[in-house]
Amino acid sequence: MPADIWSLRTFCIVTGGGKGLGYSIVVNLASRFASGSVIAIAGRTEANLLRTQEYVESHYPEISVQPLVVDLCLRDTYDDIFPTIFSLQSINAEDFQQVMLIHNAGTLGDITHTAIQQDDTRAVRRNLDLNIGSTMLLTAAFFKFFPDRTRFKTYVVNISSLCAIQPVKSFSMYCTGKAARDMFFRVMAEEEPDVRVLSYAPGPLLTSMTTHIIDHVGDKDTKQMFKDMKDNEQLLDCDTSMMKFVCLLEDDKFESGAHVDYYDVEKICDQ
Amino acid sequence: MPADIWSLRTFCIVTGGGKGLGYSIVVNLASRFASGSVIAIAGRTEANLLRTQEYVESHYPEISVQPLVVDLCLRDTYDDIFPTIFSLQSINAEDFQQVMLIHNAGTLGDITHTAIQQDDTRAVRRNLDLNIGSTMLLTAAFFKFFPDRTRFKTYVVNISSLCAIQPVKSFSMYCTGKAARDMFFRVMAEEEPDVRVLSYAPGPLLTSMTTHIIDHVGDKDTKQMFKDMKDNEQLLDCDTSMMKFVCLLEDDKFESGAHVDYYDVEKICDQ
């Protein structure tokens, strides 16, 4: 018998769903979600979103994907996002028994400079907007659209990082944003006992972000750390990390609001 | 013999230095700093800054106070702040042996609503700007003005809170900002071994902020918690908290970047 989570018709939105971990989140959920589920994927690059959509809809035709080209930190309002998706898909909130908001989008920010060199007012504000502000505002829009938590089993996932709890040289903006998000969702979990809130740190991943780090990071210790992980094949494939993530959701035993790291999850659920 | 910290001619800037804890920080440092030290106090309300200046300059005439009326989160650049202060005081960086940046300014944000109700785009961005962004940008401006850490003993203090490490219902914006700041300064401490970085949580204080919380906070448990602390006289006078703060600085044994709470400090230094 499938776990409850995979038997309920689900609406899910994944930010940054066009590539890397976001792509892997979408594909791994699509392969498990109940027929008739809809996954909205928000991102800045249309081509990436369309590629994700095409892959999912060809492999899992019972799942619909709605791409949404959007720069989340440039919006005056977020209230139109869910009505737009539901209108494009010709669906209603009543069609679903389960709703899921997955905050995956995020940016490293300037990793060439140290904390005390972060002097670009526009860049700092844009980074805080994207990594923290848009996460808050999209959450508010989501709960405005699905206000009745007695009707929907509701999950909110924050894709976190070890950087949320451990400082890393050259990662001042990234660590700050991840720590901020973890705390925001801890408060939310306290306030909303009927929402399942998870901050999942996916482990060190083999993505374009990691290549970018090795190529551009200012601090030589941080560079060496990532280079060593790559050379020693310690970087994880996104799908490997996702196996533990889907297991966390399926088991549904995590403490709401908790920061759970890939390496904290012992079990890998059956595929 | 006075500890080293009080024997060195010091330039110090305190944000939010006009009232509450900020006022107490300024007065407690002014009473200890070496003759010829200068304290700049940044804040939005000129009357409060002038009151602080008048008190300090009448009680400690060997200390100069420079008020700076400024809304820290509305600036395009922070680079003019230190040149302006130094020009107004007719002082030069070479006049000082010790420099100190104290980030005290901060705002509770909207405490009438829960995390999932934070839907005001402008309010969210302004809160992140003030509590996190302006802290980063003022830090960068400070180190641009005092680039040579071999010439100055350098302290950076982040006025933190228990809310940086413990979620509190209705305090989503405040907790998020405090967690973000703690992490930013932890990264900075890793990157700058020759700077002494301290995140000091001053304990629950008897200030106008506490009265505001009891009057306006949305969550009834949080309201009761603060009401109980007030009724049971557990709220600390700012000067009481400052006695432990100055002791931390004087002892100079804290781990750089650490979050140190009032209740973690056992010793109270001699007055």
XYZ file of C-alpha atoms in Angstrom:
542
model
C 0.000 0.000 0.000
C 1.379 3.421 -0.846
C 1.798 5.818 2.023
C -1.044 8.263 2.461
C 0.950 11.102 0.960
C 1.096 9.438 -2.465
C -2.582 8.496 -2.511
C -3.964 12.031 -2.195
C -4.519 14.218 -5.223
C -1.951 16.953 -4.708
C -1.264 20.488 -5.809
C 2.413 21.311 -5.409
C 4.490 24.353 -6.304
C 8.278 24.174 -6.540
C 10.326 27.359 -6.903
C 13.484 27.108 -8.979
C 11.957 23.987 -10.520
C 13.714 24.165 -13.875
C 17.097 22.682 -13.089
C 19.438 21.108 -10.591
C 17.813 20.090 -7.342
C 14.515 21.720 -8.312
C 14.253 19.524 -11.399
C 15.000 16.487 -9.292
C 12.353 17.470 -6.718
C 9.733 17.813 -9.445
C 10.585 14.518 -11.149
C 10.790 12.555 -7.903
C 7.448 13.865 -6.685
C 5.774 13.437 -10.093
C 6.752 9.762 -10.126
C 4.940 9.237 -6.817
C 2.015 11.674 -6.723
C -1.541 10.407 -7.230
C -3.111 10.693 -10.663
C -4.532 14.142 -11.362
C -1.943 15.917 -9.270
C -0.580 19.223 -10.547
C 2.932 20.565 -10.065
C 3.565 24.249 -10.713
C 7.187 25.118 -11.347
C 8.325 28.692 -10.935
C 11.605 29.915 -12.341
C 13.280 32.630 -14.344
C 14.344 30.641 -17.414
C 11.464 29.452 -19.576
C 13.526 26.883 -21.483
C 14.433 25.071 -18.257
C 10.845 25.026 -17.060
C 9.602 23.683 -20.418
C 12.239 20.946 -20.349
C 11.059 19.869 -16.893
C 7.435 19.980 -18.014
C 8.151 17.921 -21.125
C 10.049 15.261 -19.185
C 7.382 14.902 -16.514
C 4.378 14.928 -18.835
C 5.946 12.346 -21.157
C 6.993 9.996 -18.336
C 4.058 10.571 -15.976
C 1.102 11.547 -18.179
C -1.295 11.427 -15.223
C 0.538 14.454 -13.719
C 0.192 17.997 -15.080
C 2.980 20.520 -14.911
C 2.371 24.264 -15.047
C 5.462 26.347 -15.801
C 5.488 29.893 -14.462
C 8.182 32.251 -15.691
C 8.714 34.649 -12.837
C 11.445 36.624 -11.102
C 10.230 36.181 -7.554
C 12.102 39.127 -6.094
C 10.774 41.717 -8.518
C 7.089 41.474 -7.669
C 4.912 44.059 -5.965
C 2.339 41.426 -5.150
C 2.301 37.647 -4.957
C -1.462 37.324 -4.660
C -1.988 36.717 -8.386
C 0.366 33.715 -8.585
C -1.980 30.944 -7.455
C -5.112 32.282 -9.215
C -3.020 32.468 -12.420
C -1.821 28.869 -12.134
C -5.301 27.564 -11.334
C -6.818 29.500 -14.211
C -4.186 28.264 -16.702
C -4.764 24.675 -15.584
C -8.570 25.086 -15.359
C -8.511 23.568 -11.887
C -10.143 24.461 -8.585
C -8.826 24.240 -5.058
C -11.591 21.708 -4.330
C -9.970 19.279 -6.777
C -7.166 18.575 -4.299
C -6.804 16.865 -0.938
C -3.207 17.808 -0.341
C -1.171 20.958 -1.020
C 2.555 21.419 -0.932
C 4.763 24.511 -1.149
C 8.442 23.819 -1.802
C 10.831 26.742 -1.496
C 13.810 25.605 -3.507
C 14.849 28.847 -5.248
C 17.819 30.580 -3.742
C 20.997 32.293 -4.713
C 24.537 32.050 -3.399
C 24.978 35.782 -3.746
C 28.437 37.263 -4.003
C 30.926 34.552 -3.006
C 33.965 36.377 -4.335
C 33.940 38.815 -1.421
C 33.951 38.467 2.353
C 31.177 39.570 4.696
C 32.814 42.925 5.375
C 33.089 43.560 1.629
C 29.338 43.234 0.931
C 28.931 46.913 0.077
C 26.679 46.821 -2.989
C 23.355 48.156 -1.694
C 21.291 46.886 -4.635
C 22.940 43.458 -4.635
C 22.474 43.025 -0.886
C 18.811 44.021 -1.054
C 18.143 41.803 -4.064
C 19.771 38.859 -2.316
C 17.694 39.340 0.840
C 14.571 39.729 -1.312
C 15.152 36.509 -3.198
C 16.458 34.298 -0.417
C 14.229 35.566 2.394
C 11.564 38.100 1.387
C 10.084 36.295 -1.600
C 9.967 33.104 0.461
C 7.859 34.866 3.083
C 5.598 36.574 0.558
C 4.989 33.472 -1.541
C 4.117 31.606 1.655
C 1.553 34.257 2.548
C 0.023 34.081 -0.957
C -0.117 30.271 -0.727
C -2.027 30.334 2.554
C -4.376 33.038 1.293
C -5.272 30.722 -1.572
C -5.574 27.600 0.623
C -6.877 29.118 3.859
C -8.748 26.069 5.106
C -6.209 23.609 6.517
C -8.939 21.227 7.655
C -9.659 20.489 3.967
C -6.070 20.049 2.779
C -3.161 18.162 4.234
C -0.594 20.937 3.982
C 3.192 20.703 3.652
C 5.662 23.554 3.473
C 9.221 22.592 2.604
C 12.187 24.913 2.897
C 15.200 23.654 0.974
C 17.855 24.519 3.501
C 21.569 23.806 3.756
C 24.249 22.974 6.266
C 25.069 26.666 5.721
C 21.942 27.516 7.751
C 23.644 26.252 10.890
C 27.357 26.355 10.100
C 29.238 29.441 8.914
C 31.303 29.015 5.745
C 33.906 31.564 4.684
C 32.892 33.522 1.524
C 29.270 32.413 1.946
C 28.098 35.316 4.111
C 25.017 36.080 2.018
C 24.074 32.445 1.513
C 24.551 31.409 5.156
C 22.620 34.473 6.322
C 19.692 33.730 4.003
C 19.546 30.061 4.911
C 19.710 30.769 8.654
C 16.965 33.363 8.246
C 14.704 30.966 6.351
C 15.192 28.155 8.840
C 14.126 30.473 11.653
C 11.129 31.854 9.750
C 9.838 28.324 9.235
C 10.535 27.376 12.862
C 8.307 30.252 13.953
C 5.682 29.209 11.411
C 5.730 25.633 12.681
C 5.073 26.898 16.212
C 2.199 29.030 14.991
C 0.588 26.493 12.636
C 0.377 23.075 14.293
C -1.803 21.767 11.445
C 0.857 22.430 8.804
C 3.794 20.068 8.319
C 6.883 22.252 7.994
C 10.272 20.837 6.999
C 13.653 22.493 6.455
C 15.568 19.887 4.475
C 19.327 20.270 3.942
C 20.006 18.136 0.861
C 23.723 17.583 1.449
C 26.556 18.703 -0.816
C 25.206 18.296 -4.343
C 26.790 17.817 -7.719
C 25.067 20.718 -9.475
C 26.038 23.777 -11.511
C 26.051 25.688 -8.213
C 28.920 23.524 -6.952
C 30.896 24.062 -10.153
C 30.255 27.791 -9.777
C 31.574 27.654 -6.206
C 34.793 25.869 -7.152
C 35.370 28.302 -10.015
C 34.530 31.547 -8.239
C 34.643 31.327 -4.445
C 37.013 33.850 -2.866
C 38.165 31.923 0.184
C 40.827 29.343 -0.519
C 39.770 27.002 2.333
C 36.186 26.925 1.069
C 37.415 26.330 -2.475
C 39.601 23.446 -1.335
C 36.758 21.929 0.709
C 34.481 21.789 -2.333
C 37.305 20.680 -4.622
C 38.141 17.837 -2.239
C 34.493 16.770 -2.062
C 34.342 16.731 -5.843
C 37.667 14.911 -6.293
C 36.732 12.336 -3.657
C 33.312 11.840 -5.228
C 31.558 12.942 -2.044
C 29.152 15.245 -3.867
C 25.704 13.742 -4.046
C 23.604 13.244 -7.100
C 20.358 15.230 -6.652
C 18.256 12.090 -7.070
C 20.223 10.364 -4.296
C 19.370 13.221 -1.934
C 15.763 13.110 -3.117
C 15.441 9.456 -2.115
C 15.883 10.498 1.497
C 13.685 13.564 1.047
C 10.694 11.605 -0.270
C 11.224 9.120 2.535
C 11.032 11.915 5.112
C 7.741 13.069 3.612
C 6.399 9.534 3.319
C 7.283 8.560 6.897
C 5.898 11.925 8.041
C 7.567 11.610 11.431
C 9.839 14.665 11.292
C 9.259 17.303 13.944
C 7.457 20.165 12.241
C 9.821 23.108 11.718
C 12.937 21.004 12.210
C 16.117 21.310 10.168
C 16.810 17.811 8.876
C 20.019 17.079 6.998
C 20.485 14.378 4.355
C 23.029 12.755 6.655
C 20.501 12.672 9.527
C 18.152 10.431 7.541
C 19.191 6.811 7.937
C 16.450 5.075 6.073
C 15.980 5.215 2.331
C 12.420 4.381 1.430
C 11.633 1.704 -1.085
C 11.454 2.918 -4.641
C 44.642 49.144 36.568
C 41.904 49.539 33.993
C 41.569 46.783 31.423
C 43.231 47.534 28.118
C 39.932 48.250 26.413
C 39.265 51.321 28.581
C 42.770 52.707 28.205
C 42.729 53.049 24.438
C 41.336 56.128 22.722
C 38.277 54.782 20.982
C 35.965 55.645 18.128
C 32.627 53.911 18.551
C 29.385 54.042 16.598
C 26.105 52.820 18.091
C 23.006 52.475 15.915
C 19.670 53.189 17.573
C 21.666 55.083 20.186
C 18.937 57.523 21.197
C 16.853 55.479 23.591
C 16.286 52.220 25.405
C 19.189 49.808 25.254
C 21.058 52.015 22.766
C 21.066 54.901 25.238
C 22.306 52.561 27.951
C 25.086 51.223 25.703
C 26.286 54.763 24.961
C 26.218 55.904 28.587
C 27.892 52.768 29.924
C 30.685 52.947 27.372
C 31.118 56.716 27.772
C 31.663 56.266 31.503
C 34.544 53.872 30.803
C 36.184 54.984 27.558
C 39.543 56.752 27.601
C 39.619 60.522 27.397
C 39.305 61.830 23.826
C 37.117 58.959 22.723
C 34.247 59.733 20.331
C 30.882 57.995 20.217
C 28.719 58.464 17.140
C 25.052 57.701 17.679
C 22.851 56.993 14.685
C 19.093 57.099 14.911
C 15.943 58.384 13.316
C 14.745 60.772 16.039
C 16.935 63.817 16.519
C 15.470 64.729 19.933
C 16.488 61.338 21.360
C 20.002 61.606 19.973
C 20.445 65.134 21.376
C 19.230 63.980 24.776
C 21.834 61.191 24.769
C 24.529 63.619 23.639
C 23.638 66.167 26.323
C 23.670 63.559 29.090
C 27.013 62.103 28.071
C 28.787 65.388 27.417
C 27.628 66.857 30.730
C 28.571 63.781 32.766
C 31.684 62.721 30.840
C 33.123 65.912 29.314
C 36.236 64.080 28.101
C 34.026 62.092 25.668
C 32.516 63.590 22.501
C 29.210 62.444 21.081
C 28.274 62.930 17.448
C 24.558 62.519 16.699
C 23.660 61.374 13.204
C 20.013 61.580 12.155
C 19.622 58.805 9.622
C 17.107 56.212 8.426
C 19.529 53.383 7.830
C 17.302 51.416 5.493
C 16.637 54.251 3.050
C 20.181 54.832 1.886
C 21.659 54.177 -1.540
C 25.137 54.325 -0.123
C 26.673 54.042 3.335
C 30.142 55.181 2.300
C 29.556 58.795 3.331
C 28.606 58.004 6.936
C 32.053 57.751 8.504
C 33.637 60.605 6.505
C 30.692 62.796 7.577
C 31.123 61.943 11.264
C 34.884 62.495 11.147
C 34.485 65.787 9.343
C 31.835 67.048 11.802
C 34.084 66.136 14.739
C 37.263 67.370 13.029
C 38.973 64.115 13.855
C 41.148 61.694 11.915
C 41.292 57.929 11.967
C 44.893 58.225 13.242
C 43.592 59.814 16.461
C 42.281 56.435 17.633
C 43.774 53.128 18.759
C 40.510 51.250 19.027
C 37.329 51.208 16.922
C 33.970 49.718 17.757
C 30.827 49.172 15.665
C 27.700 48.369 17.679
C 24.640 47.259 15.722
C 21.828 47.965 18.140
C 19.102 49.272 15.792
C 16.410 46.809 14.939
C 12.682 46.565 14.618
C 10.175 43.998 15.808
C 8.265 44.261 12.567
C 4.636 43.251 12.420
C 3.873 41.304 15.612
C 0.109 41.428 15.181
C 0.197 38.811 12.412
C 1.602 35.313 12.101
C 4.376 34.218 9.728
C 1.916 33.094 7.049
C 0.160 36.470 7.203
C 3.275 38.526 6.361
C 1.944 39.597 2.962
C 2.877 43.275 2.803
C 5.663 43.380 0.221
C 6.914 46.840 1.195
C 6.795 46.109 4.925
C 8.640 42.805 4.527
C 11.369 44.368 2.382
C 11.755 47.348 4.731
C 12.064 45.014 7.706
C 14.751 42.906 6.020
C 16.550 46.086 4.960
C 16.631 47.518 8.454
C 17.297 44.378 10.476
C 19.690 42.656 8.069
C 20.680 44.675 4.980
C 21.617 47.948 6.652
C 23.633 45.982 9.217
C 25.665 44.407 6.419
C 26.114 47.657 4.503
C 27.098 49.732 7.530
C 29.638 47.040 8.414
C 31.153 47.282 4.937
C 31.332 51.081 5.177
C 32.988 50.810 8.614
C 35.726 48.501 7.343
C 36.288 50.639 4.250
C 36.961 53.565 6.582
C 39.138 51.542 8.980
C 40.803 49.099 6.601
C 43.977 48.543 8.568
C 43.213 46.208 11.465
C 46.842 46.124 12.558
C 46.509 49.791 13.613
C 43.173 49.510 15.444
C 41.881 47.000 17.923
C 38.529 46.343 16.283
C 35.253 45.209 17.848
C 31.977 44.530 16.074
C 28.988 43.953 18.327
C 25.646 42.636 17.131
C 22.890 43.235 19.652
C 21.139 39.912 19.334
C 18.292 38.257 21.206
C 17.152 34.894 22.457
C 14.869 35.197 19.408
C 17.921 34.523 17.231
C 18.016 30.949 18.450
C 14.497 30.277 19.741
C 11.297 30.752 17.724
C 8.608 32.891 19.360
C 5.045 32.978 18.079
C 4.101 36.333 16.454
C 7.796 37.265 16.184
C 8.442 35.791 12.723
C 10.073 38.926 11.315
C 12.093 39.646 14.458
C 13.314 36.061 14.944
C 14.223 35.817 11.262
C 16.223 39.036 11.342
C 18.050 38.144 14.540
C 18.928 34.633 13.294
C 20.168 36.139 10.030
C 22.363 38.676 11.807
C 23.861 36.099 14.156
C 24.865 33.985 11.162
C 26.265 36.918 9.187
C 28.539 37.776 12.100
C 29.536 34.144 12.601
C 30.735 34.050 8.991
C 32.524 37.362 9.489
C 34.272 36.044 12.615
C 35.557 33.067 10.613
C 36.804 35.359 7.867
C 38.348 38.065 10.075
C 40.395 36.507 12.871
C 41.812 39.920 13.824
C 38.365 41.379 14.573
C 36.576 40.652 17.846
C 32.955 39.852 16.925
C 30.241 39.445 19.551
C 26.522 38.721 19.271
C 25.185 39.742 22.662
C 21.637 38.809 23.676
C 20.819 41.332 26.408
C 18.032 39.355 28.065
C 14.388 40.435 28.388
C 14.521 44.180 28.911
C 12.194 46.679 30.478
C 11.963 49.074 27.514
C 9.288 50.671 25.372
C 9.662 47.673 23.040
C 8.439 45.360 25.804
C 5.448 47.588 26.529
C 4.706 47.592 22.794
C 4.840 43.779 22.762
C 2.425 43.388 25.675
C 0.023 45.886 24.107
C 0.117 44.665 20.510
C 1.397 41.112 20.101
C -1.062 38.846 18.314
C -0.270 35.515 19.952
C -1.821 35.078 23.378
C 0.947 32.777 24.697
C 3.625 35.296 23.750
C 1.584 38.099 25.316
C 1.187 36.113 28.548
C 4.897 35.258 28.630
C 5.876 38.933 28.507
C 3.087 39.939 30.885
C 4.274 37.334 33.392
C 7.872 38.505 33.090
C 6.734 42.065 33.733
C 4.407 41.157 36.634
C 7.090 38.983 38.248
C 9.689 41.720 37.800
C 11.863 39.484 35.621
C 12.431 42.149 32.996
C 15.908 43.575 33.234
C 16.861 47.172 33.511
C 19.056 48.056 30.504
C 21.911 49.150 32.761
C 21.809 45.778 34.546
C 22.274 44.017 31.221
C 25.013 46.470 30.283
C 27.013 45.554 33.394
C 27.478 42.082 31.968
C 28.059 43.424 28.463
C 30.907 45.710 29.482
C 32.337 42.835 31.474
C 32.339 40.627 28.387
C 34.221 43.295 26.456
C 36.606 43.972 29.323
C 37.437 40.296 29.909
C 37.748 39.865 26.138
C 37.573 36.080 26.414
C 34.419 35.449 24.380
C 34.809 33.301 21.304
C 34.697 35.638 18.313
C 31.375 35.313 16.498
C 29.656 33.622 19.420
C 26.113 34.311 20.560
C 26.418 35.145 24.260
C 23.295 35.635 26.345
C 23.014 37.809 29.454
C 22.226 34.669 31.420
C 25.413 32.968 30.162
C 27.593 35.616 31.777
C 28.205 34.782 35.393
C 30.595 37.460 36.415
C 29.667 41.096 36.762
C 32.759 43.251 36.471
C 33.600 45.798 39.105
C 32.089 49.196 38.545
